mmCIF file of N, CA and C in Angstrom:
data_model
loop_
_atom_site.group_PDB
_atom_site.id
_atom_site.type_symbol
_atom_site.label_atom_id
_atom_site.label_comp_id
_atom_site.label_asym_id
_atom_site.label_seq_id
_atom_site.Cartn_x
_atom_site.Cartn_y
_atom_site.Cartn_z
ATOM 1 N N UNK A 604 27.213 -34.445 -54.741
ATOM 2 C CA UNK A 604 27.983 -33.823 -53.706
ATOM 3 C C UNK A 604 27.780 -32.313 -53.804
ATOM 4 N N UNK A 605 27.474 -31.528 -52.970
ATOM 5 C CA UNK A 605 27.298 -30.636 -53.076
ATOM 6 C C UNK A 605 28.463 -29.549 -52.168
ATOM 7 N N UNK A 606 29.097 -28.871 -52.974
ATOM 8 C CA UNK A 606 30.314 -27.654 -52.448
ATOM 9 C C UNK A 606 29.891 -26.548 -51.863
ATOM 10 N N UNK A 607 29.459 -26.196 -51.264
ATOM 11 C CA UNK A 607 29.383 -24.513 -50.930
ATOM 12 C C UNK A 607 30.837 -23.753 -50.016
ATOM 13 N N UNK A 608 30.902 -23.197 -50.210
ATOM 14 C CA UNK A 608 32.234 -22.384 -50.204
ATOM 15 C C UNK A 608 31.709 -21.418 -49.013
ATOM 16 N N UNK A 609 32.351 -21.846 -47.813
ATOM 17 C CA UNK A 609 32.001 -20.991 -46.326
ATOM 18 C C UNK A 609 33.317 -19.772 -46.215
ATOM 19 N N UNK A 610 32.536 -18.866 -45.890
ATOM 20 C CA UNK A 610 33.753 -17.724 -45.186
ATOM 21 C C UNK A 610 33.462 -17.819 -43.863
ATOM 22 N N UNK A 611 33.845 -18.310 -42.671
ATOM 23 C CA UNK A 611 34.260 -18.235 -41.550
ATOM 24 C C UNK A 611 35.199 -17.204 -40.959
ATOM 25 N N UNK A 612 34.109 -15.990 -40.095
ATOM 26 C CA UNK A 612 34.222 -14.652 -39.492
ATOM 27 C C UNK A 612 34.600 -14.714 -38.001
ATOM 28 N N UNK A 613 35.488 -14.577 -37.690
ATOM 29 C CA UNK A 613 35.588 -14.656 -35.921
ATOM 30 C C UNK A 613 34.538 -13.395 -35.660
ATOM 31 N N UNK A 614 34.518 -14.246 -34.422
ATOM 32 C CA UNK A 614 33.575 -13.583 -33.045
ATOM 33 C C UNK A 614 33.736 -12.500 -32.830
ATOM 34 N N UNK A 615 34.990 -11.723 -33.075
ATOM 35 C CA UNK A 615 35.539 -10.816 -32.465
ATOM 36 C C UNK A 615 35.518 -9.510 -33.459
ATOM 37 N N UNK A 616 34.972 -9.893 -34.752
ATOM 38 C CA UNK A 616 34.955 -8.758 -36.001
ATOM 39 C C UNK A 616 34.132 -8.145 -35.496
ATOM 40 N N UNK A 617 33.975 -6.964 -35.824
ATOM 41 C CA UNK A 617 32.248 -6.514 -35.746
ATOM 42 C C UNK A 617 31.545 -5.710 -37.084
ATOM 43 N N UNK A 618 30.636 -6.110 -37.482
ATOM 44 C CA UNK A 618 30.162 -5.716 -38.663
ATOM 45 C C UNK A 618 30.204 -4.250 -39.153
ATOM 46 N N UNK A 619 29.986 -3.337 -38.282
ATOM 47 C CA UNK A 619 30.178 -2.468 -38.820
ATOM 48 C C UNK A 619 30.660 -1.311 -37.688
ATOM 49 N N UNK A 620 31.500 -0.509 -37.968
ATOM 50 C CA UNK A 620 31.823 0.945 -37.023
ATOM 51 C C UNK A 620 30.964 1.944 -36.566
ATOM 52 N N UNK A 621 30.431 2.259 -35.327
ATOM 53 C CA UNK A 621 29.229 3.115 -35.473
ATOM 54 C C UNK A 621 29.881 4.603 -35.755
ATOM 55 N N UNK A 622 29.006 5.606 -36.150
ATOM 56 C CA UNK A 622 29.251 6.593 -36.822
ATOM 57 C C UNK A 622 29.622 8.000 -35.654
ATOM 58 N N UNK A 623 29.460 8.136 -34.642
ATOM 59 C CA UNK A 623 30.042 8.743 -33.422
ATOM 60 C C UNK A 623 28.469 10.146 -33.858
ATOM 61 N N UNK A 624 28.114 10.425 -34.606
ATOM 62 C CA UNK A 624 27.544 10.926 -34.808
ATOM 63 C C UNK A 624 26.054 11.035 -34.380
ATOM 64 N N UNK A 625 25.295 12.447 -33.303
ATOM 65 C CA UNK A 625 24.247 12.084 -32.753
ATOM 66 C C UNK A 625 23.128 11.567 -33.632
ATOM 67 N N UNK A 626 22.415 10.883 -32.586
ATOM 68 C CA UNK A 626 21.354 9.909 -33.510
ATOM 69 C C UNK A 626 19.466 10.616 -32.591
ATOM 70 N N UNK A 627 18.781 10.973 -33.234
ATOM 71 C CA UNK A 627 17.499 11.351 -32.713
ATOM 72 C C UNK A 627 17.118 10.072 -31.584
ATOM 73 N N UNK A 628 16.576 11.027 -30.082
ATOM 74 C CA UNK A 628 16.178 10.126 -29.212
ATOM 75 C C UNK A 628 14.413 9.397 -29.304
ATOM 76 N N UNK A 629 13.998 8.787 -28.414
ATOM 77 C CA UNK A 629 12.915 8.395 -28.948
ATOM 78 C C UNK A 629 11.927 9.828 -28.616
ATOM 79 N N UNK A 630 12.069 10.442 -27.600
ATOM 80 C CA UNK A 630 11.003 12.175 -27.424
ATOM 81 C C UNK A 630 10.960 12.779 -28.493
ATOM 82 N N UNK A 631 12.586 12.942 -29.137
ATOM 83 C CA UNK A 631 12.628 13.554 -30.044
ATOM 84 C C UNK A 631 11.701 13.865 -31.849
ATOM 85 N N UNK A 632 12.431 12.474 -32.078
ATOM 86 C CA UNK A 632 11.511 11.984 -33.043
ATOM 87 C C UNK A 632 10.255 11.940 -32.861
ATOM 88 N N UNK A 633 9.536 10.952 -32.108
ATOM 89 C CA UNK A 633 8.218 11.480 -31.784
ATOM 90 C C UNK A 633 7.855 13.380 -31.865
ATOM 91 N N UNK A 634 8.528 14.110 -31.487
ATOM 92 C CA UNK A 634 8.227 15.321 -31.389
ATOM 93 C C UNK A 634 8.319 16.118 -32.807
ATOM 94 N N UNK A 635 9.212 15.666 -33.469
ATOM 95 C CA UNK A 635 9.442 15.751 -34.512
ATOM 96 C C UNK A 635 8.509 15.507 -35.783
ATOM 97 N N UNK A 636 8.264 14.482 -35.570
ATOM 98 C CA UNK A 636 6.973 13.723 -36.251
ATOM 99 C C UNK A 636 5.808 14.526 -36.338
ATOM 100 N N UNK A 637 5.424 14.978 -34.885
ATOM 101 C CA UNK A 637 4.354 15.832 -34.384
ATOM 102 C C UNK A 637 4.095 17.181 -35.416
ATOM 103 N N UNK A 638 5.699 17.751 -35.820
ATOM 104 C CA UNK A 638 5.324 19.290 -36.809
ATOM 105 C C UNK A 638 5.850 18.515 -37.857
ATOM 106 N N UNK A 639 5.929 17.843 -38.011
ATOM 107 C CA UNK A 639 6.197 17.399 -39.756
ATOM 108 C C UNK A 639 4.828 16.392 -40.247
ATOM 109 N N UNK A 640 3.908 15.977 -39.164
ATOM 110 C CA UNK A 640 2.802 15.544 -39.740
ATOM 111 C C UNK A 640 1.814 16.726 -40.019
ATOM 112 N N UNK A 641 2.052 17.912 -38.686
ATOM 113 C CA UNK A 641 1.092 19.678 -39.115
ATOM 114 C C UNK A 641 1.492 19.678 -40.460
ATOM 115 N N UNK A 642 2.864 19.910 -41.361
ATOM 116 C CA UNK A 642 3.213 20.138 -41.746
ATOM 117 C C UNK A 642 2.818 19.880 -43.320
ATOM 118 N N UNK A 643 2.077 18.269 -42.986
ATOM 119 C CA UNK A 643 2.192 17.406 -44.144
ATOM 120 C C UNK A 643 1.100 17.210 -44.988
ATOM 121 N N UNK A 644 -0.075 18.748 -44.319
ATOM 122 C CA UNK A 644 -1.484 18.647 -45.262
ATOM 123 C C UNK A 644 -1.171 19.923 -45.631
ATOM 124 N N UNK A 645 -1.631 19.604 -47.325
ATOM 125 C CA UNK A 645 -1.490 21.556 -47.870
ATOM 126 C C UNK A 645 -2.250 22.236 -47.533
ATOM 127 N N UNK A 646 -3.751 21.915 -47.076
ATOM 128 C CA UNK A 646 -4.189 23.062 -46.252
ATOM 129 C C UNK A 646 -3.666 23.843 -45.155
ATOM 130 N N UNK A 647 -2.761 22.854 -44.404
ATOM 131 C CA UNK A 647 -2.243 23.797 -43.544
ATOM 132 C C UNK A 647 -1.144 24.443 -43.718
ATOM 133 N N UNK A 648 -0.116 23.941 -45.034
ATOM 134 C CA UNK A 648 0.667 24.846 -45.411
ATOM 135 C C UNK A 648 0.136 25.969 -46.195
ATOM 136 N N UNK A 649 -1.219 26.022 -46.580
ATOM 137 C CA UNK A 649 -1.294 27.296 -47.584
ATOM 138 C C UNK A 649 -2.030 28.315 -46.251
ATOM 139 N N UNK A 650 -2.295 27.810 -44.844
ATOM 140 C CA UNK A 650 -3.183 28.442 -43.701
ATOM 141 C C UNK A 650 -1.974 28.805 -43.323
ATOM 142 N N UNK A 651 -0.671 28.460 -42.652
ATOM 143 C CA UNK A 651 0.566 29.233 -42.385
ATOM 144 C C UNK A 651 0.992 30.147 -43.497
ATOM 145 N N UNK A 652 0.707 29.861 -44.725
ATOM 146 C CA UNK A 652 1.354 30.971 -45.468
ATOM 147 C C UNK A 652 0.560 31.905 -45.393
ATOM 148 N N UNK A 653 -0.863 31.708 -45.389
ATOM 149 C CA UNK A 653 -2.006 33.096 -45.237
ATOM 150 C C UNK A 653 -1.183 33.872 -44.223
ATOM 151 N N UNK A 654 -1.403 32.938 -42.661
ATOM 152 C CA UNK A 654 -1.255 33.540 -42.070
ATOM 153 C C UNK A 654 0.087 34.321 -41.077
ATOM 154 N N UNK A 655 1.418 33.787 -41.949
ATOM 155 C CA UNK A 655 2.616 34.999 -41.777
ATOM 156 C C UNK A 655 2.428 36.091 -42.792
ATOM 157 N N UNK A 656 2.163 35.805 -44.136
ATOM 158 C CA UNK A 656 2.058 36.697 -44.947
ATOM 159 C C UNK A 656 1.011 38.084 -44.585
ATOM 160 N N UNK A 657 0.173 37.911 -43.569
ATOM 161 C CA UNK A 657 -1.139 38.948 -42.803
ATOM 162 C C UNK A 657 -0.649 39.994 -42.376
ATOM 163 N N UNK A 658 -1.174 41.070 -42.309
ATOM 164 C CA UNK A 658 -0.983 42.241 -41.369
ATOM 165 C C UNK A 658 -0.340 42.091 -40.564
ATOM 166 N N UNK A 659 0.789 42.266 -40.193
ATOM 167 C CA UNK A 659 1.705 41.679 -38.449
ATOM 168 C C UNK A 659 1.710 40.517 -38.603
ATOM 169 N N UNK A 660 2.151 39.980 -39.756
ATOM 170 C CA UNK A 660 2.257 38.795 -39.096
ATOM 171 C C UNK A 660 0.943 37.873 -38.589
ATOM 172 N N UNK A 661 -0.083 38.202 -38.632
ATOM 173 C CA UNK A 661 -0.993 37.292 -38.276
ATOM 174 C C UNK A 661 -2.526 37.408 -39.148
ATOM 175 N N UNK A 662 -3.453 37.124 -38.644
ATOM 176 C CA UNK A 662 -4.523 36.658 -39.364
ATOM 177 C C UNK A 662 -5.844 36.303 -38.516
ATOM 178 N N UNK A 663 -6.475 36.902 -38.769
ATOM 179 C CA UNK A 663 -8.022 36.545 -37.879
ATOM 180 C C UNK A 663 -8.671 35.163 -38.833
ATOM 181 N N UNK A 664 -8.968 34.404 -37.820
ATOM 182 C CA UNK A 664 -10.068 33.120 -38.002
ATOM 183 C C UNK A 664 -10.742 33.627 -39.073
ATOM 184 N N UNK A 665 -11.803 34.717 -38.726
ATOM 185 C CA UNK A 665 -12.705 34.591 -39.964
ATOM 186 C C UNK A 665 -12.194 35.067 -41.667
ATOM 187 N N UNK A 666 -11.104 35.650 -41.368
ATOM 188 C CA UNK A 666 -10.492 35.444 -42.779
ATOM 189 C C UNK A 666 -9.704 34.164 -43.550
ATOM 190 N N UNK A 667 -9.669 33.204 -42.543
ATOM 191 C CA UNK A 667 -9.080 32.032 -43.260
ATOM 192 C C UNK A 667 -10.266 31.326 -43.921
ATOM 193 N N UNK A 668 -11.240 30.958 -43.640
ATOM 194 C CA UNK A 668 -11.976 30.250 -44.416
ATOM 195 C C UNK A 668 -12.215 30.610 -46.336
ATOM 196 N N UNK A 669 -12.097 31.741 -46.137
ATOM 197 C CA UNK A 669 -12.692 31.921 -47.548
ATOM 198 C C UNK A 669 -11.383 31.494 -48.572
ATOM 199 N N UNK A 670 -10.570 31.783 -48.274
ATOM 200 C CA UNK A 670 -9.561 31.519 -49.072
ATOM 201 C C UNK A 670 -8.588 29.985 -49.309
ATOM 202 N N UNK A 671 -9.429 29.336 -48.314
ATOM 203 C CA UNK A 671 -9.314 27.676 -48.619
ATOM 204 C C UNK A 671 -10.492 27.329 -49.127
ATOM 205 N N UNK A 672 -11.585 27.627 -49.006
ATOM 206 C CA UNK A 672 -12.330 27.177 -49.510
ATOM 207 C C UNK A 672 -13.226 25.938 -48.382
ATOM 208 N N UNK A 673 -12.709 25.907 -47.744
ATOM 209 C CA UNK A 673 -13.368 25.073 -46.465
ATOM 210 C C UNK A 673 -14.495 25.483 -45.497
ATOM 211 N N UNK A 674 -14.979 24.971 -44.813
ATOM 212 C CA UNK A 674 -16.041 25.277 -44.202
ATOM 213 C C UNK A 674 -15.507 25.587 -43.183
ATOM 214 N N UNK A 675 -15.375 26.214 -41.933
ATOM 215 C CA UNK A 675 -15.413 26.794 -40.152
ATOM 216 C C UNK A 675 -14.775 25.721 -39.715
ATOM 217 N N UNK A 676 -15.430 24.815 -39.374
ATOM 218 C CA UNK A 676 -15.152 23.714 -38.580
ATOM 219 C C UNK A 676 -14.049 22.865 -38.941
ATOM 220 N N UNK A 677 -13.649 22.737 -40.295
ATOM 221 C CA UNK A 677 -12.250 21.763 -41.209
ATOM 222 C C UNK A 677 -11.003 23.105 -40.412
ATOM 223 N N UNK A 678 -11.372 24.449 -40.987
ATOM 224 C CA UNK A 678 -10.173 24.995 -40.419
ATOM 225 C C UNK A 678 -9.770 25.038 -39.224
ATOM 226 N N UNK A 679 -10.961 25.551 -38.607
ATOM 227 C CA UNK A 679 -10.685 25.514 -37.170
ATOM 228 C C UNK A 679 -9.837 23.906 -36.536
ATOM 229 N N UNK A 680 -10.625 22.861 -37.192
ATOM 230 C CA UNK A 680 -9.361 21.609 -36.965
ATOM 231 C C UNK A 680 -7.779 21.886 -37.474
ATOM 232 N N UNK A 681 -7.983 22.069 -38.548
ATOM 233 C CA UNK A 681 -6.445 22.163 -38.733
ATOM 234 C C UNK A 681 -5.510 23.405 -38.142
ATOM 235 N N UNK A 682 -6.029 24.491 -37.453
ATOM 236 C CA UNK A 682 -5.611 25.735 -36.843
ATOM 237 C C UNK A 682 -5.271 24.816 -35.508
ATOM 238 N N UNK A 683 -6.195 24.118 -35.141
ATOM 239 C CA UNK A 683 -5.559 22.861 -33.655
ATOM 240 C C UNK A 683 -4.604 22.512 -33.769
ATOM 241 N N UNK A 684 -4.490 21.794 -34.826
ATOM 242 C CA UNK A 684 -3.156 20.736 -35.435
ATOM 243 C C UNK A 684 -2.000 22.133 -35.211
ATOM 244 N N UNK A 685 -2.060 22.816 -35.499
ATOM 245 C CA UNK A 685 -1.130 23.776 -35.873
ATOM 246 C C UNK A 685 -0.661 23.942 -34.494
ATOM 247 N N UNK A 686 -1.349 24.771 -34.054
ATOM 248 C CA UNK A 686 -1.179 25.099 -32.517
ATOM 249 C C UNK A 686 -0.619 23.944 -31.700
ATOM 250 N N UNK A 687 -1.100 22.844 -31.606
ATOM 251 C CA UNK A 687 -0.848 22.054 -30.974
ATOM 252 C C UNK A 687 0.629 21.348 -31.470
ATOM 253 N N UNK A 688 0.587 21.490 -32.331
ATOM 254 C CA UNK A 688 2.384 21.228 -33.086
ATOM 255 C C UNK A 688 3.729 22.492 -32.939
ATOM 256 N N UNK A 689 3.109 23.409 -32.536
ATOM 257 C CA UNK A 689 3.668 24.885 -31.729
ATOM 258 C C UNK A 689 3.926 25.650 -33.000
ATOM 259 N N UNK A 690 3.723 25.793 -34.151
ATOM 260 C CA UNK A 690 3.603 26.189 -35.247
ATOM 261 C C UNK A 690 2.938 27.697 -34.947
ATOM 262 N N UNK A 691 1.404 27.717 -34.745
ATOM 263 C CA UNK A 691 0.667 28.683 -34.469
ATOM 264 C C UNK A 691 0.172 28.892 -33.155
ATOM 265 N N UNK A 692 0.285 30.393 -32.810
ATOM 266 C CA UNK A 692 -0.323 30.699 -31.543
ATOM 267 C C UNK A 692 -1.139 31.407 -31.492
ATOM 268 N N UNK A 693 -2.410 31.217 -30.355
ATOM 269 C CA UNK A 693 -3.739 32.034 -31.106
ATOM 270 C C UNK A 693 -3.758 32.673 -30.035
ATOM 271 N N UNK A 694 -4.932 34.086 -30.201
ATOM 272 C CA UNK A 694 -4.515 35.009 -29.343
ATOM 273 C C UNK A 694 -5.964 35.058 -29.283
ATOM 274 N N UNK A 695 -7.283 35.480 -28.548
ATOM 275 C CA UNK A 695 -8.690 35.530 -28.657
ATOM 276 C C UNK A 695 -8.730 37.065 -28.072
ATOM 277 N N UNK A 696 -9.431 37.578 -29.678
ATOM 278 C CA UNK A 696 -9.522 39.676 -28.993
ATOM 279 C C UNK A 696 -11.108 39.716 -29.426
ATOM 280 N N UNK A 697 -11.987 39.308 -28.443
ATOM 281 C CA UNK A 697 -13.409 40.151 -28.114
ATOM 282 C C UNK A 697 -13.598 38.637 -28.798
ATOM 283 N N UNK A 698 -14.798 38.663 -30.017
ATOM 284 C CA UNK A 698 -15.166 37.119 -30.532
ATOM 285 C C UNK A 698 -14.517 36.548 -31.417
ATOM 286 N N UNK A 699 -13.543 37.009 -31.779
ATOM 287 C CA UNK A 699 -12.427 36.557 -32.377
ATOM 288 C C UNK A 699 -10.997 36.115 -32.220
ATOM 289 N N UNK A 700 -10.559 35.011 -32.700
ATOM 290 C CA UNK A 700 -9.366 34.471 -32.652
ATOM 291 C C UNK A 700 -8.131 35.152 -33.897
ATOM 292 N N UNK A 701 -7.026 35.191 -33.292
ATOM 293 C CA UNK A 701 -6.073 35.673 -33.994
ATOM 294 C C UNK A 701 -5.096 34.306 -34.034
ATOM 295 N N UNK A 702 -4.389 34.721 -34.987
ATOM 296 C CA UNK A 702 -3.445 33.657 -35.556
ATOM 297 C C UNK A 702 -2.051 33.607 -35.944
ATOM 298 N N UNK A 703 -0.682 33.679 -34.993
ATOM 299 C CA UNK A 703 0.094 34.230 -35.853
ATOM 300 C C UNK A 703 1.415 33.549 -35.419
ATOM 301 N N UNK A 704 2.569 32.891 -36.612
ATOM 302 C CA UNK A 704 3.417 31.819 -36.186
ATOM 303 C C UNK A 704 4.331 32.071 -35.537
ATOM 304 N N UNK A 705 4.348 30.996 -34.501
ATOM 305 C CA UNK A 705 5.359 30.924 -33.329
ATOM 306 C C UNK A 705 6.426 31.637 -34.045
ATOM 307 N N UNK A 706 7.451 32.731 -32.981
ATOM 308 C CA UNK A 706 8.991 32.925 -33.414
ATOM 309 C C UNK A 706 9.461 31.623 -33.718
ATOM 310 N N UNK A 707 10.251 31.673 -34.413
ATOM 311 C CA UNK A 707 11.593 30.415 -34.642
ATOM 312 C C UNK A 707 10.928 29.217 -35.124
ATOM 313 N N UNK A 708 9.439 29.031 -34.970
ATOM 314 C CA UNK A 708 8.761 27.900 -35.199
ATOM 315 C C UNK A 708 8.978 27.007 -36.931
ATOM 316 N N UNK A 709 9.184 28.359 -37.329
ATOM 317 C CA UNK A 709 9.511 27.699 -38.792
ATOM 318 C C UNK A 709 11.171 27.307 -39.239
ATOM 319 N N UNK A 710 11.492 27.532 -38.469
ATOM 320 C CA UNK A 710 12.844 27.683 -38.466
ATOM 321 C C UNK A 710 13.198 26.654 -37.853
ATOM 322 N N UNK A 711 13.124 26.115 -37.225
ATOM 323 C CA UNK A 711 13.175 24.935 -36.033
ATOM 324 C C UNK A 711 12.240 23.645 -37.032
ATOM 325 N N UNK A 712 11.497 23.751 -37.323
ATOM 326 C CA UNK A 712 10.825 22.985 -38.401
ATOM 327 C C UNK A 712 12.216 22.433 -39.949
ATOM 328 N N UNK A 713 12.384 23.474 -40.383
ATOM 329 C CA UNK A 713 13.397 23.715 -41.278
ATOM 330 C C UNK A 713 14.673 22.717 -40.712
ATOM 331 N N UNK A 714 14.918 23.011 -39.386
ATOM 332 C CA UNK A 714 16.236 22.239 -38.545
ATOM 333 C C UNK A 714 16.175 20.811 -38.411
ATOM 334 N N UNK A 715 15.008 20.715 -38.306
ATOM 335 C CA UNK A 715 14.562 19.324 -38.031
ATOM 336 C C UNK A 715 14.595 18.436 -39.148
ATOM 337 N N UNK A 716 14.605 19.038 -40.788
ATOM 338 C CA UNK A 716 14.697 18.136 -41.579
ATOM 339 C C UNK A 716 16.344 18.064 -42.118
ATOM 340 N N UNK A 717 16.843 19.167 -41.995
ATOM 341 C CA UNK A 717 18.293 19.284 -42.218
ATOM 342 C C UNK A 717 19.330 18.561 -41.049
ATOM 343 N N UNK A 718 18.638 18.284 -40.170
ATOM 344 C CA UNK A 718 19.145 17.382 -39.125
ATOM 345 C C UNK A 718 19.677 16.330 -38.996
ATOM 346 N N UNK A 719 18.507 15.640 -40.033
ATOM 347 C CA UNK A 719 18.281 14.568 -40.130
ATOM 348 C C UNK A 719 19.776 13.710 -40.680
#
């Protein structure tokens, strides 16, 4: 014979109280995701630190390579990523690109994990 011992829950309980507290929408997160994946290769955190730490605030293209150690073409990808995550904004003076981080961009980055 076998006993098992049932707790029988009405219909009407509900498991748990929701927390009234806002919850990230689906844009959001997705968007979110977007500068926390820039975020999430150290090359591009040691390429944002080059490049706030620069003269004004910014940084010419051809000085980032040497100091990662990468070839043209790896940075120039990850300077995309950047930009395209609103992190960095590039400015083009004669054959050169400039580099220098969005206002608030880091800051808003920062918000996004304390948000959470």
């Amino acid at each position: 014979m076998n006993t098992a011992l049932t707790i029988e829950t009405g219909t009407e309980q509900v498991c748990c109280e929701p927390s009234g507290r806002p919850v990230l929408n689906t844009a959001d997160a997705q968007e979110s995701a977007r500068i926390l994946k820039a975020l999430s290769d150290p090359n591009r955190l040691r390429l944002l630190s080059i490049v706030k730490a620069g003269d004004g605030g910014e940084a010419c293209v051809c000085d980032l390579t040497e100091p990662l150690d990468l070839g043209q073409p790896t940075v120039s990808h990850h300077l995309k990523i950047l930009v395209d995550a609103g992190l960095l904004e590039r400015e083009k003076r004669g054959t050169w690109a400039y580099y220098s981080v969005v206002p608030g961009a880091l800051e808003r980055a920062a918000l996004i994990i304390t948000g959470l």
